[in-house]
């Protein structure tokens, strides 16, 4: 069974940093492209970032470009989102999601349960 | 403002059919057969229900179907059941910003 488990969320002050992790199991992690998606309280879904299976292709939404960094460690079946210069508007539940294809054709076929990030003083 | 436009809400009675539209542009929905749909119940993660416009993952009832015409994709749910009450989101790749985008979401109420 495919499982994705996020961790690392919490309360952080504006301007601070946080690192989210997503640990995968039930499939050959190194073969898959992965994504981060977030959902602000009471709002819709927002795609944030994609990392290819080889880490050769990385993409970011304009809203986080230059502040967030995606990475992966296939040996640990995990990937990460380093979030810097956090703002109040980054407050959201952050989901990790597996891509069923490449960046241009893909769709999110498995999701984690989400981890809440709250940016507040 | 979301890149893909969905109606905020739709409703229907049990047994009826409802459709949810997802309108984009020639940079996304109109150019690629890569629209996917997700169902999200309160407090839970989204679940893939349609991919590549018309395809259903295994385990998704055939009451759920997808289609596309021009720049608008649609999700149709036939034989509505109480358990279908949820939020629904469409998604696509867009060449305009080289990114993945979601619609704003549609809340389905089963009356």
XYZ file of C-alpha atoms in Angstrom:
232
model
C 0.000 0.000 0.000
C 1.324 3.418 -0.967
C 1.858 5.651 2.053
C 3.110 9.201 2.311
C 3.665 10.714 5.756
C 4.478 14.387 6.245
C 6.196 15.809 9.297
C 7.872 18.999 10.421
C 4.953 21.375 10.601
C 4.369 23.726 13.498
C 4.286 27.317 14.643
C 6.967 29.660 13.317
C 7.429 33.408 13.484
C 7.296 35.590 10.364
C 10.672 35.604 8.667
C 11.537 32.234 10.153
C 12.334 28.895 8.545
C 10.909 25.393 8.686
C 11.764 22.109 6.978
C 9.009 19.716 6.028
C 9.644 16.042 5.362
C 7.624 13.442 3.497
C 8.493 9.784 4.004
C 7.250 7.315 1.411
C 6.592 3.595 1.619
C 4.860 0.887 -0.385
C 6.490 1.754 -3.728
C 9.914 2.274 -5.301
C 10.371 5.900 -4.292
C 13.383 6.547 -6.526
C 11.268 5.923 -9.652
C 8.726 8.651 -8.936
C 8.444 12.389 -9.296
C 7.091 14.124 -6.203
C 5.291 17.350 -5.326
C 4.297 19.656 -2.501
C 0.790 21.151 -2.469
C -0.706 23.391 0.203
C -4.131 24.487 1.350
C -4.657 27.647 3.371
C -7.440 27.496 5.983
C -10.804 27.442 4.230
C -9.167 27.877 0.818
C -8.390 25.770 -2.224
C -5.377 23.725 -3.248
C -2.181 25.394 -4.439
C 0.644 23.485 -6.154
C 4.041 24.587 -4.821
C 6.889 22.509 -6.175
C 7.896 19.420 -8.164
C 11.063 17.347 -8.095
C 11.776 14.687 -10.686
C 12.925 11.176 -9.876
C 16.540 12.023 -10.626
C 16.330 15.514 -9.075
C 17.297 16.821 -12.513
C 14.070 18.767 -12.977
C 12.768 21.061 -10.257
C 9.916 23.537 -10.584
C 8.360 26.071 -8.227
C 5.228 28.166 -8.125
C 5.934 31.889 -8.399
C 4.535 32.378 -4.880
C 7.414 30.431 -3.291
C 10.221 30.746 -5.837
C 13.396 32.015 -4.166
C 12.103 31.204 -0.662
C 11.383 27.457 -0.726
C 13.742 24.657 -1.757
C 12.673 21.122 -2.630
C 15.048 18.181 -2.329
C 15.002 14.421 -1.981
C 16.990 11.559 -0.461
C 16.177 8.314 -2.252
C 18.177 6.280 0.281
C 15.675 7.414 2.923
C 12.638 7.289 0.598
C 12.004 10.870 1.593
C 11.771 14.312 0.129
C 11.762 17.711 1.735
C 10.620 21.299 1.536
C 12.911 23.864 3.100
C 10.815 26.961 3.730
C 12.597 30.257 4.388
C 11.446 33.842 4.896
C 8.037 32.616 5.958
C 5.064 34.959 5.810
C 1.634 34.901 7.400
C 0.162 33.951 4.021
C 2.208 30.730 4.070
C -0.036 29.444 6.853
C -1.585 26.282 5.457
C -1.780 22.528 5.548
C 1.065 21.196 3.425
C 0.533 17.956 1.517
C 3.081 15.813 -0.250
C 1.806 14.111 -3.387
C 3.171 11.523 -5.762
C 3.191 12.240 -9.478
C 1.938 9.472 -11.741
C 3.842 10.802 -14.764
C 6.235 13.569 -15.754
C 5.802 17.228 -14.846
C 3.897 18.131 -18.007
C 1.558 15.126 -18.080
C 1.354 14.181 -14.456
C -1.419 13.920 -11.976
C -1.298 13.429 -8.223
C -2.212 9.797 -7.605
C -1.322 9.512 -3.907
C -1.361 12.091 -1.130
C -0.123 12.347 2.431
C -2.419 13.373 5.263
C -0.895 16.844 5.510
C 1.041 18.823 8.117
C -0.055 22.218 9.419
C 2.282 25.181 9.235
C 1.268 28.304 11.127
C 3.223 31.519 10.624
C 2.433 33.934 13.409
C 4.121 36.080 16.017
C -7.726 34.161 -8.197
C -7.189 30.598 -9.412
C -5.801 29.861 -12.849
C -8.698 27.479 -13.577
C -12.265 28.638 -12.969
C -14.808 26.438 -11.225
C -18.271 27.286 -9.877
C -18.114 27.758 -6.093
C -20.973 25.377 -5.462
C -23.356 22.928 -7.069
C -26.112 20.809 -5.590
C -28.336 17.920 -6.473
C -30.710 15.392 -4.965
C -29.843 11.733 -4.473
C -30.072 9.845 -7.757
C -29.687 12.962 -9.887
C -26.705 13.953 -12.028
C -24.567 17.044 -11.589
C -21.728 18.505 -13.630
C -18.859 20.685 -12.484
C -17.056 22.823 -15.040
C -13.380 23.787 -15.078
C -12.554 26.608 -17.464
C -8.997 27.429 -18.450
C -7.254 28.739 -21.536
C -5.408 27.531 -24.599
C -2.291 27.403 -22.382
C -3.695 24.667 -20.174
C -7.053 22.903 -20.463
C -7.431 23.717 -24.148
C -4.051 22.451 -25.267
C -3.470 19.361 -23.219
C -5.457 16.255 -22.349
C -3.953 16.435 -18.860
C -6.855 17.574 -16.713
C -7.307 15.677 -13.475
C -10.010 15.873 -10.813
C -9.778 15.414 -7.050
C -12.367 14.826 -4.363
C -11.749 16.187 -0.859
C -13.921 15.591 2.171
C -13.506 17.912 5.195
C -10.310 17.310 7.140
C -8.951 14.746 4.703
C -6.419 14.647 1.889
C -7.572 15.027 -1.716
C -8.261 11.839 -3.657
C -7.701 11.392 -7.387
C -10.953 10.518 -9.181
C -10.258 11.376 -12.860
C -6.963 11.692 -14.753
C -6.112 12.669 -18.329
C -9.610 14.126 -18.788
C -11.588 10.883 -18.931
C -9.772 8.114 -17.061
C -10.848 6.677 -13.707
C -8.359 5.098 -11.285
C -9.263 1.638 -10.099
C -11.754 1.743 -7.266
C -13.481 4.939 -8.396
C -17.134 4.241 -9.251
C -18.156 4.625 -12.891
C -20.710 7.193 -11.710
C -17.817 9.629 -12.032
C -16.915 10.672 -15.568
C -14.864 13.397 -17.212
C -14.958 15.214 -20.520
C -13.515 18.237 -22.273
C -14.620 20.685 -24.929
C -12.300 23.476 -25.976
C -10.965 25.285 -22.918
C -13.504 23.748 -20.531
C -13.299 20.388 -18.798
C -16.215 18.870 -16.920
C -16.737 16.346 -14.165
C -20.112 14.600 -14.157
C -21.406 12.621 -11.213
C -24.454 10.512 -12.002
C -26.705 8.717 -9.527
C -25.717 11.117 -6.739
C -25.172 9.600 -3.322
C -24.888 11.266 0.053
C -21.250 10.174 0.274
C -20.432 12.265 -2.822
C -20.842 15.456 -0.791
C -17.354 16.970 -0.839
C -15.165 19.596 -2.460
C -13.965 18.911 -6.005
C -10.884 20.382 -7.669
C -9.611 20.263 -11.226
C -5.936 20.540 -12.112
C -3.777 20.885 -15.206
C -0.331 21.733 -16.428
C -0.071 25.260 -17.827
C 2.551 26.396 -20.316
C 1.810 30.026 -19.465
C 3.789 29.811 -16.224
C 5.346 26.346 -16.620
C 3.540 25.143 -13.558
C 0.712 22.995 -12.317
C -2.508 24.774 -11.428
C -5.728 23.985 -9.611
C -9.210 25.336 -9.929
C -10.674 27.189 -6.979
C -12.764 24.188 -5.972
C -16.476 23.402 -6.067
C -18.509 22.395 -3.042
C -21.030 19.699 -3.911
C -24.078 19.518 -1.665
C -26.351 16.503 -1.841
C -29.784 17.751 -0.847
